[in-house]
CSV table of C-alpha atoms in Angstrom, one decimal:
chain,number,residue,atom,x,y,z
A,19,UNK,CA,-42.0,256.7,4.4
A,20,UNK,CA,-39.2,259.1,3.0
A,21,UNK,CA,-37.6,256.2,0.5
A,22,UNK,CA,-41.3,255.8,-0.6
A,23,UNK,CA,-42.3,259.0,-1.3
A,24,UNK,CA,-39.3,260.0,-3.2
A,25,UNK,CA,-39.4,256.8,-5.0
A,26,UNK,CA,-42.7,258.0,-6.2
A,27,UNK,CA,-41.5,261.6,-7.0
A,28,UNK,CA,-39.0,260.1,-9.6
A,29,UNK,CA,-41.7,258.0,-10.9
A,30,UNK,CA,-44.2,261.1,-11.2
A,31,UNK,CA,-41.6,263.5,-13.0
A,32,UNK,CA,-40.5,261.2,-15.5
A,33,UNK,CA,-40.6,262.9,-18.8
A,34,UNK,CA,-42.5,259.7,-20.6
A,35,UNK,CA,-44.8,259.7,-17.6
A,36,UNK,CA,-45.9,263.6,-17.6
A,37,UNK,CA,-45.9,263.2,-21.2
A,38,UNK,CA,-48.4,260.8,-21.1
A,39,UNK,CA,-50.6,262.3,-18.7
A,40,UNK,CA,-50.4,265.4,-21.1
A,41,UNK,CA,-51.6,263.7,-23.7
A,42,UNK,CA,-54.4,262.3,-22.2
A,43,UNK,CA,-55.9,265.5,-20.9
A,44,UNK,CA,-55.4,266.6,-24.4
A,45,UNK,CA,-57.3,263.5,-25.5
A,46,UNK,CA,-60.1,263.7,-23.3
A,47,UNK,CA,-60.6,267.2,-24.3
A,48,UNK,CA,-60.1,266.4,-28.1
A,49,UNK,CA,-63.1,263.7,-27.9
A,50,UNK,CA,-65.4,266.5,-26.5
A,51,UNK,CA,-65.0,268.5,-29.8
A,52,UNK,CA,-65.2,265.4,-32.0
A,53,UNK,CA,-68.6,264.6,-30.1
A,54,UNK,CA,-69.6,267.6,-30.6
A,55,UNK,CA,-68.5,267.8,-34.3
A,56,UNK,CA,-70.6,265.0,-34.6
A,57,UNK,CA,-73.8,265.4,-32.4
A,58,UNK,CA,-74.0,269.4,-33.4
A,59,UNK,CA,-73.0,269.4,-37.1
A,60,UNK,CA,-72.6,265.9,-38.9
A,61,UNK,CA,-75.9,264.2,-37.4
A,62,UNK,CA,-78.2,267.3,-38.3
A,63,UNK,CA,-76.8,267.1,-41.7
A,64,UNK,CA,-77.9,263.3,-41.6
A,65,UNK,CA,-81.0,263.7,-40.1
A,66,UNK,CA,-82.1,265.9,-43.3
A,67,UNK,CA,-80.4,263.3,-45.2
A,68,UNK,CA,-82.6,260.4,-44.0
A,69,UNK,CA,-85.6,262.6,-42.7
A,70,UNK,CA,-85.6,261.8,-39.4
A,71,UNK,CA,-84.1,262.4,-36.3
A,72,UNK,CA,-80.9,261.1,-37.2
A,73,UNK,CA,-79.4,257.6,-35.6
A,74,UNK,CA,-79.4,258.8,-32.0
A,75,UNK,CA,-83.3,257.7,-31.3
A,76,UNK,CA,-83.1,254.4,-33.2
A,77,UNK,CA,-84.3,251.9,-31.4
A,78,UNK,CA,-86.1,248.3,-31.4
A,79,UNK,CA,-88.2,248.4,-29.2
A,80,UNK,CA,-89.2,245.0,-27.2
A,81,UNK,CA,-91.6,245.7,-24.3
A,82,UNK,CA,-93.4,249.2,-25.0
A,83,UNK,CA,-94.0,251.5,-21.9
A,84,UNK,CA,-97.3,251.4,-20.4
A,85,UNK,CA,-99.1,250.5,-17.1
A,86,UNK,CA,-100.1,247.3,-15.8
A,87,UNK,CA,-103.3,245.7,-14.2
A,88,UNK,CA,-102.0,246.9,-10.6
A,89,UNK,CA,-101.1,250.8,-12.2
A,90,UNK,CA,-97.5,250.3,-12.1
A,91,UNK,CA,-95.3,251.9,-14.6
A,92,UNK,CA,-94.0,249.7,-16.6
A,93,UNK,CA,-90.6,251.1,-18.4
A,94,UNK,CA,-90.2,250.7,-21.9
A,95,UNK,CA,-87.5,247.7,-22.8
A,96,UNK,CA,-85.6,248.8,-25.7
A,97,UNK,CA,-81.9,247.8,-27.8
A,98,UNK,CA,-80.9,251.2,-29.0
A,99,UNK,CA,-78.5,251.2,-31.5
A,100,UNK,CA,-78.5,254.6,-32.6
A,101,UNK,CA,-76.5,255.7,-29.9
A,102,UNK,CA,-74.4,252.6,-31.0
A,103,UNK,CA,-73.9,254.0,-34.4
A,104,UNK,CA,-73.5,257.4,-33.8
A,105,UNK,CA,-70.5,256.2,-31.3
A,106,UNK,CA,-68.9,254.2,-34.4
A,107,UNK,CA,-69.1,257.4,-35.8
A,108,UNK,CA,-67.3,259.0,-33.5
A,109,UNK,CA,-64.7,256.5,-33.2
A,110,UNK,CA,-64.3,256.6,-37.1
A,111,UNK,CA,-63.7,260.5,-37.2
A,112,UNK,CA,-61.4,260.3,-34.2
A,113,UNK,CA,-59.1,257.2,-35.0
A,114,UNK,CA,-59.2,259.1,-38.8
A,115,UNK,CA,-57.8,262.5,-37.0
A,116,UNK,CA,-55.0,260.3,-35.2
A,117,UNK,CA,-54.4,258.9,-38.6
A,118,UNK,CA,-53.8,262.1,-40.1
A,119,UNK,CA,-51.7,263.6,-37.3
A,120,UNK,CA,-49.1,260.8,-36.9
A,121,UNK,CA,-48.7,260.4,-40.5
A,122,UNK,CA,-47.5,264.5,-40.3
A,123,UNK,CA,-45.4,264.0,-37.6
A,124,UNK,CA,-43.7,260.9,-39.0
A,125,UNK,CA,-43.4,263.1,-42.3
A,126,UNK,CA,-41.1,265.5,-40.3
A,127,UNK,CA,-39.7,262.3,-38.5
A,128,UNK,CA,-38.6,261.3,-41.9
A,129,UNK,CA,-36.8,264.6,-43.1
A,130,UNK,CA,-35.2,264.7,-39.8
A,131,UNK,CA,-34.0,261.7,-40.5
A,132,UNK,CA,-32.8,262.1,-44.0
A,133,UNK,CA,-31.1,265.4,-43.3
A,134,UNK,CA,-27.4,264.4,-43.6
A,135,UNK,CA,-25.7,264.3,-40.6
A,136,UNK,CA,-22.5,265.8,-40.0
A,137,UNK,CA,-19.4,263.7,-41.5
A,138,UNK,CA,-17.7,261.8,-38.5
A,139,UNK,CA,-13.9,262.6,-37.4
A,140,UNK,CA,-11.4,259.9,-38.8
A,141,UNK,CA,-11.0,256.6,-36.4
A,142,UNK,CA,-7.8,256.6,-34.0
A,143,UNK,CA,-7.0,253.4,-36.4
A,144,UNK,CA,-7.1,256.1,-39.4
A,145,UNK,CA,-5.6,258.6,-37.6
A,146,UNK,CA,-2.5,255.9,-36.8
A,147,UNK,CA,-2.4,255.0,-40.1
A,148,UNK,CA,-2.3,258.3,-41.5
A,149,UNK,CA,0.7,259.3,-39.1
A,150,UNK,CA,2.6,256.2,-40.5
A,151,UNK,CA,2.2,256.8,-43.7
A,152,UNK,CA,3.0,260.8,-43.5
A,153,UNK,CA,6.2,258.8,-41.6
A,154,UNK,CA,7.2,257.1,-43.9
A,155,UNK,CA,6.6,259.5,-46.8
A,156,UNK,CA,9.3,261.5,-44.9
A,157,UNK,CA,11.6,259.3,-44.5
A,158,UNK,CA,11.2,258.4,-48.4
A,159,UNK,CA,11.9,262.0,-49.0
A,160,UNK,CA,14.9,262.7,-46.7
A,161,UNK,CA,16.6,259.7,-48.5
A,162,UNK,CA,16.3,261.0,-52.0
């Protein structure tokens, strides 16, 4: 029981792992406000567009709601693709919100990138080389 649990303490505190449930707290929480950029601001504005109630309460409607011979309730059967609309919508502005955000951090990726890096020492074969030739360039000179 000791091997397992801290087998799954390494697996927990991973830095790609706590990252990731990070970002999904910060994901679900993101959605909320682009739902609600949606449902409280952009589907007013369209429901003034279209002068209606906006796409939320569309609907085709295929058995209305009524009572039958007995007095039972009888629900109203309905395809309502409003709500299916309005969460295209939402996809749309949030994938378009990813969009723009990984496209800024992959422009600082990029200068990072292009920054130049600092010049690398010589090679030990360079470093040889250069001792042989310095070497030899004495030995050149002492002769003379």
């Amino acid at each position: 029981m000791g091997k397992f649990l801290s087998d799954f303490k390494e697996f927990a505190m991973k830095g790609n792992i706590v990252d990731m449930a990070v970002g999904v707290i910060i994901g679900g929480a993101f959605g909320k406000i682009v739902t609600s950029l949606v449902n409280d601001i952009i589907m007013p504005v369209v429901s003034l567009a279209t002068g209606g109630d906006g796409y939320k309460n569309l609907k085709k409607v295929i058995t209305e709601a009524g009572v039958d011979e007995n007095g039972n309730a009888i629900e109203e059967v309905a395809i309502n693709y409003g709500v299916f609309i309005q969460n295209i919508v939402d996809f749309l502005i949030i994938a378009f919100c990813i969009f723009v955000a990984l496209r800024v951090i992959m422009k600082f990726k990029k200068k990072e990138e292009e920054a130049p890096a600092a010049p690398a020492g010589p090679s030990a074969e360079e470093t040889l080389l250069t001792e042989i030739r310095d070497l030899l360039k004495q030995d050149v000179d002492s002769k003379k």
